[in-house]
Amino acid sequence: MDKVRSHEQSKLPATLEQCRRCDLWEHATQAVPGVGPARARIMLVGEQPGDQEDVEGLPFVGPAGALLDKALAEAGVNRAGVYLTNAVKHFKWEPRGKRRLHKTPAQKEIAACHLWLEEELARIQPEVVVALGGTALKSVLQDSGATMKSFMDAPFQHEGRWVVAVYHPSFALRARDEASRRRAYQVIVDGLRQALRLADKVR
């Protein structure tokens, strides 16, 4: 049975909704694809859908999405002009009473879902990718050892495009105190401004 299951998971699915390359689909409401223009200069990659995204089938529509909207506006980036997606397309969660709490995807789940990010990169062809948090950075670089600390200081090039690494908006929401939350938020805003400047240079 395990061999059959492994064989099924190794197949390339025809659509995201049919994806069974890891087990996250079993407990998610639906797969959440990326959204945005067919040709966007900037792609924002998050970690995974949250509870609200899982229900609505759209990325960044929950509290983290609201903070991201604020940061985009402050940075002068038009949300309608960027492509928004996640490294992992199904919501990974654990029960806490009646609530579904976010659980960080495992490396095997990030790796299983990477083909969808590759497809999006090939189709959208962004000049700049903004990695929102560590999971996104690992997926973009295909490097399980990549850390935010190593890449947040400055934009860098990877496979012919610029990459900017910043905190995920949920990190700024969960920071332990107001000063930490403000610092994390400012890192996001500054990174989005850098992404816009880089995209303008390439154009």
C-alpha angles and dihedrals in degrees: 000000000000090000091051091048092048091050092050092050092050092060119098106245119228093227137016091246089058093051115129098161090123134014100255093097090067094071101029125093092226144329114275114218126198121267134207144081121335088242113029123171091210128045121191115205119195131180107259140314116288128219095281093043090051090055097043098037094229131107123245100009097125131074093296089051091053090053090047090052089054092048092048091051092048091049092050094245117141107227091207089061098054131074115237123200144138134240089232118039102201127066113251111202147153127216120255107177105302093338130093109222124201116256121194113250117248120241091252089057092048089050093046091053097044094094089068092054089048089053091051093048091050093047100041097035096201120193092214131033119198110204108207104205138335099299091053091047092051090051096046092050095035086227119128090194096056113122131195091231091061096051109029098083097077142353115270138188124252125175093345100312138085120258124199117191119205137153120282111252090241088061089058090049094050099042113130099246142013095261091053091047091052092049093049091047091050091052088056093048093047091048092051090051089052090050091052092049091049093048090050091052093052094048 
